Coordinates of N, CA and C in Angstrom, one line a residue:
Chain C
Q740 N 100.9 129.3 97.3 CA 101.6 128.1 96.8 C 102.5 127.6 98.0
T741 N 102.3 126.4 98.3 CA 103.1 125.8 99.4 C 104.5 125.5 99.1
V742 N 105.4 125.9 99.9 CA 106.8 125.6 99.7 C 107.3 124.7 100.9
V743 N 108.0 123.7 100.5 CA 108.6 122.7 101.5 C 110.1 122.9 101.4
T744 N 110.7 123.2 102.5 CA 112.1 123.7 102.5 C 113.0 122.7 103.2
Q745 N 114.2 122.4 102.6 CA 115.2 121.5 103.2 C 116.5 122.2 103.1
E746 N 117.5 121.7 104.0 CA 118.8 122.3 103.9 C 119.4 121.9 102.5
P747 N 120.0 122.9 101.8 CA 120.5 122.6 100.5 C 121.7 121.5 100.5
T748 N 122.6 121.6 101.4 CA 123.7 120.7 101.4 C 124.1 120.4 102.9
L749 N 124.5 119.2 103.1 CA 125.1 118.8 104.4 C 126.3 117.9 104.1
T750 N 127.2 117.9 105.0 CA 128.4 117.1 104.9 C 128.6 116.3 106.1
V751 N 128.9 115.0 106.0 CA 129.1 114.1 107.2 C 130.3 113.2 106.9
S752 N 130.9 112.9 108.0 CA 132.1 111.9 107.9 C 131.6 110.5 107.9
P753 N 132.3 109.6 107.3 CA 131.9 108.2 107.4 C 131.8 107.7 108.8
G754 N 130.7 107.0 109.1 CA 130.5 106.6 110.5 C 129.7 107.6 111.4
G755 N 129.6 108.8 110.9 CA 129.0 109.8 111.6 C 127.5 109.8 111.5
T756 N 126.9 110.9 112.1 CA 125.4 111.0 112.2 C 125.0 112.4 111.6
V757 N 124.0 112.4 110.8 CA 123.5 113.7 110.3 C 122.0 113.7 110.3
T758 N 121.4 114.8 110.5 CA 119.9 115.0 110.5 C 119.5 116.0 109.5
L759 N 118.6 115.6 108.6 CA 118.0 116.5 107.6 C 116.6 116.9 108.1
T760 N 116.2 118.1 107.8 CA 114.9 118.5 108.2 C 114.1 119.0 107.0
C761 N 112.8 119.0 107.2 CA 111.8 119.3 106.2 C 110.7 120.2 106.8
A762 N 110.7 121.5 106.3 CA 109.8 122.5 106.9 C 108.7 122.9 105.8
S763 N 107.5 123.2 106.3 CA 106.5 123.6 105.4 C 106.1 125.1 105.6
S764 N 105.9 125.8 104.5 CA 105.5 127.2 104.6 C 104.1 127.4 105.2
T765 N 103.3 126.3 105.3 CA 102.0 126.4 105.9 C 102.0 126.3 107.4
G766 N 103.1 126.0 108.0 CA 103.2 125.8 109.4 C 103.8 124.5 109.8
A767 N 103.6 124.1 111.0 CA 104.3 122.9 111.6 C 103.9 121.7 110.7
V768 N 104.9 120.8 110.5 CA 104.7 119.6 109.9 C 104.2 118.6 110.9
T769 N 103.1 118.0 110.7 CA 102.5 117.1 111.6 C 102.3 115.7 110.9
S770 N 101.9 114.7 111.7 CA 101.7 113.4 111.2 C 100.7 113.3 110.1
D771 N 99.7 114.2 110.1 CA 98.7 114.1 109.0 C 99.2 114.7 107.7
R772 N 100.4 115.1 107.6 CA 101.1 115.4 106.3 C 101.8 114.2 105.8
Y773 N 101.8 113.1 106.6 CA 102.4 111.8 106.2 C 103.8 112.0 105.5
P774 N 104.7 112.6 106.3 CA 106.0 112.9 105.7 C 106.7 111.6 105.1
N775 N 107.2 111.8 103.9 CA 108.0 110.7 103.3 C 109.4 111.3 103.1
W776 N 110.4 110.3 103.0 CA 111.7 110.6 102.6 C 112.2 109.7 101.5
I777 N 112.8 110.3 100.5 CA 113.1 109.6 99.2 C 114.6 109.9 98.9
Q778 N 115.3 108.9 98.6 CA 116.7 109.1 98.2 C 116.9 109.0 96.7
Q779 N 117.8 109.8 96.2 CA 118.1 109.7 94.8 C 119.6 109.9 94.5
K780 N 120.2 108.9 93.9 CA 121.6 109.0 93.5 C 121.7 109.5 92.1
P781 N 122.8 110.1 91.7 CA 123.0 110.6 90.4 C 122.7 109.6 89.3
G782 N 121.8 110.0 88.3 CA 121.5 109.1 87.2 C 120.6 108.0 87.5
Q783 N 120.0 107.9 88.7 CA 119.1 106.9 89.1 C 117.7 107.4 89.4
A784 N 116.8 106.5 89.4 CA 115.4 106.8 89.8 C 115.4 107.0 91.3
P785 N 114.4 107.8 91.8 CA 114.2 107.9 93.2 C 113.9 106.6 93.9
R786 N 114.3 106.5 95.2 CA 114.0 105.3 96.0 C 113.4 105.7 97.3
A787 N 112.2 105.1 97.6 CA 111.5 105.5 98.8 C 112.3 104.9 100.0
L788 N 112.4 105.7 101.1 CA 113.0 105.3 102.3 C 112.1 105.2 103.5
I789 N 111.4 106.3 103.8 CA 110.5 106.5 105.0 C 109.2 107.0 104.6
Y790 N 108.1 106.5 105.2 CA 106.8 107.0 105.0 C 106.1 107.2 106.3
S791 N 105.1 108.1 106.3 CA 104.3 108.4 107.5 C 105.2 108.7 108.7
S792 N 106.1 109.6 108.5 CA 107.0 110.2 109.4 C 108.2 109.2 109.8
S793 N 107.9 108.0 110.1 CA 108.9 107.1 110.7 C 108.9 105.7 110.3
N794 N 108.0 105.3 109.4 CA 107.9 103.9 108.9 C 108.9 103.6 107.8
K795 N 109.5 102.5 107.9 CA 110.5 102.1 106.9 C 109.9 101.1 106.0
H796 N 110.4 101.2 104.7 CA 110.0 100.2 103.7 C 110.9 99.0 104.0
S797 N 110.6 97.9 103.4 CA 111.3 96.6 103.7 C 112.7 96.7 103.3
W798 N 113.1 97.5 102.4 CA 114.4 97.7 101.9 C 115.2 98.8 102.6
T799 N 114.6 99.5 103.5 CA 115.3 100.6 104.1 C 116.3 100.2 105.1
P800 N 117.6 100.6 104.9 CA 118.6 100.2 105.9 C 118.3 100.7 107.3
A801 N 118.6 100.0 108.3 CA 118.3 100.3 109.7 C 118.9 101.6 110.2
R802 N 120.0 102.1 109.5 CA 120.6 103.3 109.9 C 119.8 104.6 109.5
F803 N 118.8 104.4 108.7 CA 117.9 105.5 108.4 C 116.7 105.5 109.4
S804 N 116.4 106.7 109.9 CA 115.2 106.8 110.8 C 114.6 108.1 110.6
G805 N 113.2 108.1 110.7 CA 112.5 109.4 110.5 C 111.7 109.7 111.7
S806 N 111.5 111.0 111.9 CA 110.8 111.5 113.1 C 110.2 112.9 112.8
L807 N 109.4 113.4 113.7 CA 108.9 114.8 113.7 C 109.7 115.5 114.8
L808 N 110.2 116.6 114.5 CA 111.2 117.3 115.4 C 111.0 118.8 115.3
G809 N 110.5 119.4 116.4 CA 110.4 120.8 116.5 C 109.5 121.4 115.3
G810 N 108.4 120.8 114.9 CA 107.6 121.3 113.9 C 108.0 121.0 112.5
K811 N 109.0 120.2 112.4 CA 109.5 119.7 111.1 C 109.6 118.2 111.0
A812 N 109.6 117.7 109.8 CA 109.9 116.3 109.6 C 111.5 116.2 109.6
A813 N 112.0 115.1 110.1 CA 113.4 114.9 110.1 C 113.8 113.5 109.7
L814 N 114.9 113.4 109.0 CA 115.5 112.1 108.6 C 116.9 112.1 109.2
T815 N 117.2 111.1 110.0 CA 118.5 110.9 110.7 C 119.2 109.7 110.1
L816 N 120.5 109.9 109.7 CA 121.3 108.9 109.2 C 122.4 108.6 110.2
S817 N 122.4 107.4 110.8 CA 123.4 107.1 111.8 C 124.4 106.1 111.3
G818 N 125.7 106.3 111.6 CA 126.6 105.3 111.1 C 126.7 105.4 109.6
V819 N 126.9 106.6 109.1 CA 126.8 106.9 107.6 C 127.8 106.1 106.8
Q820 N 127.4 105.6 105.7 CA 128.2 104.8 104.8 C 128.5 105.6 103.6
P821 N 129.6 105.4 102.9 CA 129.9 106.1 101.6 C 128.8 106.1 100.6
E822 N 128.1 104.9 100.6 CA 127.0 104.8 99.6 C 125.7 105.6 100.0
D823 N 125.8 106.3 101.1 CA 124.6 107.2 101.5 C 124.7 108.5 100.8
E824 N 125.9 108.8 100.2 CA 126.0 110.1 99.5 C 125.0 110.1 98.4
A825 N 124.1 111.1 98.4 CA 122.9 111.2 97.5 C 122.2 112.5 97.8
E826 N 121.1 112.7 97.0 CA 120.2 113.8 97.4 C 119.0 113.1 98.0
Y827 N 118.4 113.8 99.0 CA 117.3 113.3 99.8 C 116.2 114.4 99.7
F828 N 115.0 113.9 99.3 CA 113.8 114.7 99.2 C 112.8 114.3 100.2
C829 N 112.2 115.3 100.8 CA 111.0 114.9 101.6 C 109.7 115.2 100.8
L830 N 108.6 114.6 101.2 CA 107.4 114.7 100.5 C 106.3 114.9 101.5
L831 N 105.4 115.9 101.3 CA 104.3 116.1 102.3 C 103.0 116.0 101.5
Y832 N 102.0 115.5 102.1 CA 100.7 115.4 101.5 C 99.8 116.5 102.1
F833 N 99.1 117.2 101.2 CA 98.2 118.2 101.6 C 96.9 117.9 101.0
G834 N 96.2 116.9 101.6 CA 94.9 116.5 101.0 C 95.0 116.0 99.6
A835 N 94.5 116.7 98.7 CA 94.5 116.2 97.3 C 95.8 116.5 96.6
T836 N 96.6 117.3 97.1 CA 97.9 117.6 96.5 C 99.1 117.1 97.3
Q837 N 100.2 117.1 96.7 CA 101.5 116.7 97.3 C 102.6 117.6 96.9
V838 N 103.5 117.9 97.8 CA 104.6 118.8 97.5 C 105.9 118.2 98.0
F839 N 106.9 118.1 97.1 CA 108.2 117.6 97.4 C 109.0 118.8 98.0
G840 N 109.9 118.5 98.9 CA 110.8 119.4 99.4 C 111.9 119.8 98.4
T841 N 112.7 120.8 98.7 CA 113.7 121.4 97.8 C 114.9 120.4 97.6
G842 N 115.0 119.5 98.5 CA 116.1 118.5 98.4 C 117.4 118.9 99.2
T843 N 118.0 117.9 99.8 CA 119.3 118.1 100.5 C 120.3 117.2 99.9
K844 N 121.4 117.8 99.4 CA 122.5 116.9 98.9 C 123.4 116.6 100.1
V845 N 123.6 115.3 100.4 CA 124.4 114.9 101.4 C 125.7 114.4 100.9
T846 N 126.8 114.9 101.3 CA 128.2 114.5 100.9 C 128.8 113.8 102.1
V847 N 129.4 112.6 101.8 CA 130.1 111.8 102.8 C 131.6 112.0 102.6
L848 N 132.2 112.7 103.5 CA 133.6 113.1 103.3 C 134.5 112.9 104.6
Chain X
E1476 N 108.1 90.5 91.7 CA 108.8 91.8 91.8 C 108.0 92.9 91.1
V1477 N 107.8 94.0 91.8 CA 107.1 95.1 91.2 C 108.0 95.8 90.2
Q1478 N 107.5 96.0 89.0 CA 108.2 96.8 87.9 C 107.3 97.8 87.3
L1479 N 107.8 99.0 87.1 CA 107.1 100.0 86.4 C 108.0 100.5 85.3
V1480 N 107.5 100.5 84.1 CA 108.3 100.9 83.0 C 107.6 101.9 82.2
E1481 N 108.2 103.1 82.2 CA 107.7 104.3 81.4 C 108.2 104.2 80.0
S1482 N 107.4 104.8 79.1 CA 107.7 105.0 77.7 C 106.9 106.1 77.1
G1483 N 107.3 106.5 75.9 CA 106.6 107.6 75.2 C 107.3 108.9 75.2
G1484 N 108.4 109.1 75.9 CA 109.1 110.3 75.9 C 109.7 110.6 74.6
G1485 N 110.2 111.9 74.5 CA 110.8 112.3 73.2 C 110.9 113.8 73.1
L1486 N 111.3 114.2 71.9 CA 111.4 115.6 71.6 C 110.2 116.1 70.9
V1487 N 109.6 117.2 71.4 CA 108.4 117.8 70.9 C 108.5 119.3 70.9
Q1488 N 107.9 119.9 69.9 CA 107.9 121.4 69.8 C 107.0 122.0 70.8
P1489 N 107.3 123.2 71.3 CA 106.3 123.9 72.1 C 104.9 124.0 71.5
G1490 N 103.9 123.7 72.3 CA 102.5 123.7 71.8 C 102.1 122.3 71.4
G1491 N 103.0 121.4 71.3 CA 102.7 120.0 70.9 C 102.2 119.1 71.9
S1492 N 102.0 117.9 71.6 CA 101.4 116.9 72.5 C 102.2 115.6 72.5
L1493 N 102.1 114.9 73.6 CA 102.8 113.7 73.8 C 102.0 112.8 74.8
R1494 N 102.0 111.5 74.6 CA 101.3 110.6 75.6 C 102.4 109.6 76.2
L1495 N 102.5 109.7 77.5 CA 103.4 108.8 78.2 C 102.6 107.6 78.7
S1496 N 103.3 106.5 78.7 CA 102.7 105.2 79.3 C 103.6 104.7 80.4
C1497 N 103.0 104.0 81.3 CA 103.7 103.3 82.4 C 103.1 101.9 82.4
A1498 N 103.9 100.9 82.1 CA 103.5 99.5 82.2 C 103.8 98.9 83.5
A1499 N 102.9 98.4 84.2 CA 103.1 97.8 85.5 C 103.0 96.3 85.5
S1500 N 103.9 95.7 86.3 CA 103.9 94.2 86.5 C 104.3 93.9 87.9
G1501 N 103.9 92.7 88.3 CA 104.3 92.2 89.6 C 103.4 92.8 90.8
L1502 N 102.3 93.3 90.4 CA 101.4 93.9 91.4 C 100.0 93.8 90.9
T1503 N 99.0 93.8 91.7 CA 97.6 93.9 91.3 C 97.3 95.3 91.0
F1504 N 97.6 95.7 89.8 CA 97.6 97.1 89.4 C 96.2 97.8 89.8
S1505 N 95.2 97.2 89.6 CA 93.8 97.8 89.7 C 93.5 98.2 91.2
T1506 N 94.3 97.8 92.1 CA 94.0 98.1 93.5 C 94.8 99.2 94.1
Y1507 N 95.6 99.9 93.3 CA 96.5 101.0 93.8 C 96.2 102.3 93.1
W1508 N 96.3 103.4 93.9 CA 96.5 104.7 93.3 C 97.8 104.7 92.6
M1509 N 97.9 105.6 91.6 CA 99.1 105.8 90.9 C 99.4 107.2 90.6
S1510 N 100.7 107.6 90.5 CA 101.1 109.0 90.4 C 102.1 109.1 89.2
W1511 N 102.2 110.4 88.7 CA 103.2 110.8 87.9 C 104.0 111.9 88.6
V1512 N 105.3 111.8 88.5 CA 106.2 112.7 89.2 C 107.3 113.1 88.1
R1513 N 107.7 114.4 88.1 CA 108.7 114.8 87.1 C 109.9 115.5 87.7
Q1514 N 110.9 115.5 86.9 CA 112.2 116.1 87.4 C 112.9 116.8 86.3
A1515 N 112.8 118.1 86.3 CA 113.5 118.9 85.3 C 115.0 118.7 85.4
P1516 N 115.8 118.9 84.3 CA 117.2 118.6 84.4 C 117.9 119.4 85.5
G1517 N 118.6 118.7 86.4 CA 119.3 119.4 87.4 C 118.5 119.9 88.5
K1518 N 117.2 119.6 88.5 CA 116.2 120.2 89.5 C 115.7 119.1 90.4
G1519 N 114.8 119.5 91.3 CA 114.2 118.6 92.2 C 113.0 117.9 91.7
L1520 N 112.3 117.1 92.5 CA 111.1 116.3 92.1 C 109.9 117.2 92.2
E1521 N 109.0 117.0 91.3 CA 107.7 117.7 91.3 C 106.6 116.7 91.1
W1522 N 105.6 116.6 92.0 CA 104.4 115.8 91.8 C 103.6 116.4 90.7
V1523 N 103.1 115.6 89.8 CA 102.4 116.1 88.6 C 100.9 115.8 88.7
A1524 N 100.6 114.5 89.0 CA 99.2 114.1 89.0 C 99.1 112.7 89.6
N1525 N 97.9 112.4 90.1 CA 97.6 111.0 90.6 C 96.2 110.7 90.3
M1526 N 95.9 109.4 90.4 CA 94.5 109.0 90.3 C 94.2 107.7 91.1
N1527 N 93.0 107.5 91.4 CA 92.6 106.4 92.2 C 92.4 105.1 91.3
Q1528 N 92.0 104.1 92.0 CA 91.9 102.8 91.3 C 91.0 102.7 90.1
D1529 N 89.9 103.3 90.2 CA 88.9 103.2 89.1 C 88.8 104.5 88.2
G1530 N 89.7 105.5 88.5 CA 89.8 106.7 87.7 C 88.7 107.7 88.1
S1531 N 88.0 107.5 89.1 CA 87.0 108.5 89.5 C 87.5 109.7 90.2
Q1532 N 88.7 109.6 90.7 CA 89.4 110.7 91.4 C 90.7 111.0 90.7
K1533 N 90.9 112.2 90.2 CA 92.2 112.6 89.6 C 92.5 114.0 90.1
Y1534 N 93.8 114.1 90.4 CA 94.3 115.4 90.9 C 95.6 115.8 90.2
Y1535 N 95.8 117.1 90.1 CA 96.9 117.7 89.3 C 97.5 118.8 90.0
V1536 N 98.8 119.0 89.8 CA 99.5 120.2 90.2 C 98.9 121.4 89.4
D1537 N 98.9 122.5 89.9 CA 98.2 123.7 89.2 C 98.8 124.0 87.9
S1538 N 100.1 123.8 87.7 CA 100.8 124.2 86.5 C 100.5 123.3 85.3
V1539 N 99.8 122.2 85.5 CA 99.4 121.3 84.4 C 97.9 121.2 84.2
K1540 N 97.2 121.8 85.1 CA 95.7 121.6 85.0 C 95.2 122.2 83.7
G1541 N 94.3 121.4 83.0 CA 93.8 121.9 81.8 C 94.7 121.5 80.6
R1542 N 95.9 121.0 80.8 CA 96.8 120.7 79.7 C 97.2 119.2 79.8
F1543 N 97.3 118.6 81.0 CA 97.6 117.2 81.1 C 96.4 116.4 81.6
T1544 N 96.3 115.1 81.2 CA 95.3 114.3 81.6 C 95.9 112.9 82.0
I1545 N 95.6 112.5 83.2 CA 96.1 111.2 83.7 C 94.9 110.2 83.5
S1546 N 95.3 109.0 83.1 CA 94.3 108.0 82.9 C 94.9 106.6 83.1
R1547 N 94.1 105.6 83.1 CA 94.6 104.2 83.3 C 93.8 103.2 82.6
D1548 N 94.4 102.1 82.3 CA 93.6 100.9 81.7 C 94.0 99.7 82.6
N1549 N 93.1 99.4 83.5 CA 93.4 98.3 84.4 C 93.5 96.9 83.7
T1550 N 92.8 96.8 82.5 CA 92.9 95.6 81.8 C 94.3 95.4 81.2
K1551 N 95.0 96.5 81.0 CA 96.3 96.4 80.4 C 97.4 96.7 81.4
N1552 N 97.0 96.9 82.7 CA 98.0 97.2 83.8 C 98.8 98.4 83.4
S1553 N 98.2 99.4 82.9 CA 98.9 100.6 82.4 C 98.3 101.9 82.8
L1554 N 99.3 102.9 83.1 CA 99.0 104.2 83.5 C 99.4 105.1 82.3
Y1555 N 98.7 106.2 82.1 CA 99.0 107.1 81.0 C 99.0 108.6 81.5
L1556 N 99.8 109.4 80.7 CA 99.7 110.8 80.9 C 99.7 111.5 79.5
Q1557 N 98.5 112.0 79.2 CA 98.4 112.7 78.0 C 98.7 114.2 78.2
M1558 N 99.7 114.7 77.5 CA 100.2 116.0 77.7 C 100.0 116.8 76.4
S1559 N 99.4 118.0 76.6 CA 99.1 118.8 75.4 C 99.5 120.3 75.8
S1560 N 99.6 121.1 74.7 CA 100.0 122.5 74.9 C 101.3 122.6 75.7
L1561 N 102.2 121.7 75.3 CA 103.5 121.6 76.0 C 104.3 122.8 76.0
R1562 N 105.0 123.1 77.1 CA 105.8 124.3 77.2 C 107.3 123.8 77.5
V1563 N 108.2 124.7 77.2 CA 109.6 124.4 77.5 C 109.8 124.0 78.9
E1564 N 109.1 124.6 79.8 CA 109.3 124.3 81.2 C 108.7 122.9 81.6
D1565 N 108.0 122.2 80.7 CA 107.6 120.9 80.9 C 108.7 119.8 80.7
S1566 N 109.8 120.3 80.2 CA 110.9 119.4 79.9 C 111.4 118.7 81.2
A1567 N 111.4 117.4 81.2 CA 111.8 116.7 82.5 C 111.8 115.2 82.2
I1568 N 112.4 114.5 83.2 CA 112.2 113.1 83.2 C 110.8 112.9 84.0
Y1569 N 110.0 112.0 83.4 CA 108.7 111.7 84.0 C 108.7 110.3 84.6
Y1570 N 108.4 110.2 85.9 CA 108.4 108.9 86.5 C 107.0 108.6 86.9
C1571 N 106.6 107.3 86.8 CA 105.4 106.9 87.4 C 105.8 106.2 88.7
A1572 N 104.8 106.2 89.7 CA 105.1 105.7 91.0 C 103.8 105.1 91.5
R1573 N 103.9 104.0 92.3 CA 102.8 103.4 92.9 C 102.6 104.1 94.3
E1574 N 101.3 104.4 94.5 CA 100.9 105.0 95.8 C 100.4 103.9 96.7
F1575 N 101.0 103.8 97.9 CA 100.5 102.8 98.9 C 100.7 103.4 100.3
D1576 N 99.7 103.4 101.1 CA 99.7 103.8 102.5 C 100.4 105.2 102.6
W1577 N 100.0 106.1 101.9 CA 100.6 107.5 101.9 C 102.1 107.5 101.6
S1578 N 102.5 106.7 100.7 CA 103.9 106.7 100.2 C 103.9 106.4 98.7
K1579 N 105.0 106.7 98.1 CA 105.3 106.3 96.7 C 106.4 105.2 96.9
D1580 N 105.9 104.0 97.0 CA 106.9 103.0 97.3 C 107.7 102.4 96.2
Y1581 N 107.1 102.3 95.0 CA 107.8 101.8 93.8 C 107.8 102.9 92.7
W1582 N 109.0 103.0 92.1 CA 109.1 104.0 91.0 C 109.7 103.3 89.8
G1583 N 109.3 103.9 88.6 CA 109.9 103.4 87.4 C 111.2 104.1 87.2
Q1584 N 111.9 103.8 86.0 CA 113.2 104.4 85.7 C 113.0 105.8 85.0
G1585 N 111.8 106.1 84.6 CA 111.5 107.4 84.0 C 111.7 107.4 82.4
T1586 N 111.0 108.4 81.9 CA 111.1 108.7 80.4 C 111.3 110.2 80.2
L1587 N 112.2 110.5 79.3 CA 112.6 111.9 79.2 C 111.8 112.6 78.1
V1588 N 111.2 113.8 78.5 CA 110.5 114.6 77.6 C 111.2 115.9 77.4
T1589 N 111.5 116.3 76.2 CA 112.2 117.5 75.9 C 111.3 118.4 75.0
V1590 N 111.0 119.5 75.5 CA 110.1 120.5 74.7 C 111.0 121.6 74.2
S1591 N 111.2 121.6 72.9 CA 112.1 122.6 72.3 C 111.8 122.8 70.8
S1592 N 112.1 123.9 70.4 CA 111.9 124.2 68.9 C 113.2 124.0 68.2

């Protein structure tokens, strides 16, 4: 059973920068896992932010960026805003199946 | 504007069945893969199933294989999830999502399924 692991919690100051990572139990995360990043605020439906490692949806704020870093997928938030406080999930594709990461709760403090 | 609206959730006893629906609008529904994703209370997201445009390809997470069936009716712009032999651990909010270019770009608001005696 594939496990996709993220940092459980991260705290960042307003205006600061934070990087979330996404690791796979099967080995290095590469572009053919098409890493996605999804934001979810309490009581709301998930919202897609990043796909295929670094591509942004039309609604994704410029301060969000995705990359592959040291065998993991990464999401960097630069110039963090209070409204970025949320849980962030990565998603990896493994052929016919897909696995979400464990989620990272980002606190803006 | 793309809209996905789930319905059909509710309270069901263990071993029971339920059929979820997802009504799509604002998109050419028949041209997209579609997925179901669930989220147990206070937990993370779990991909449940997806299917291609004409229903010839369907995939499921291991924990629901043989119990859940994904289907669609392109004439009604609707996606379905037939759930049977329900277990307490199937309790969750169920979301439908559009698949596009290896992403789930649009999500519905979800429908809550509670399996309890």
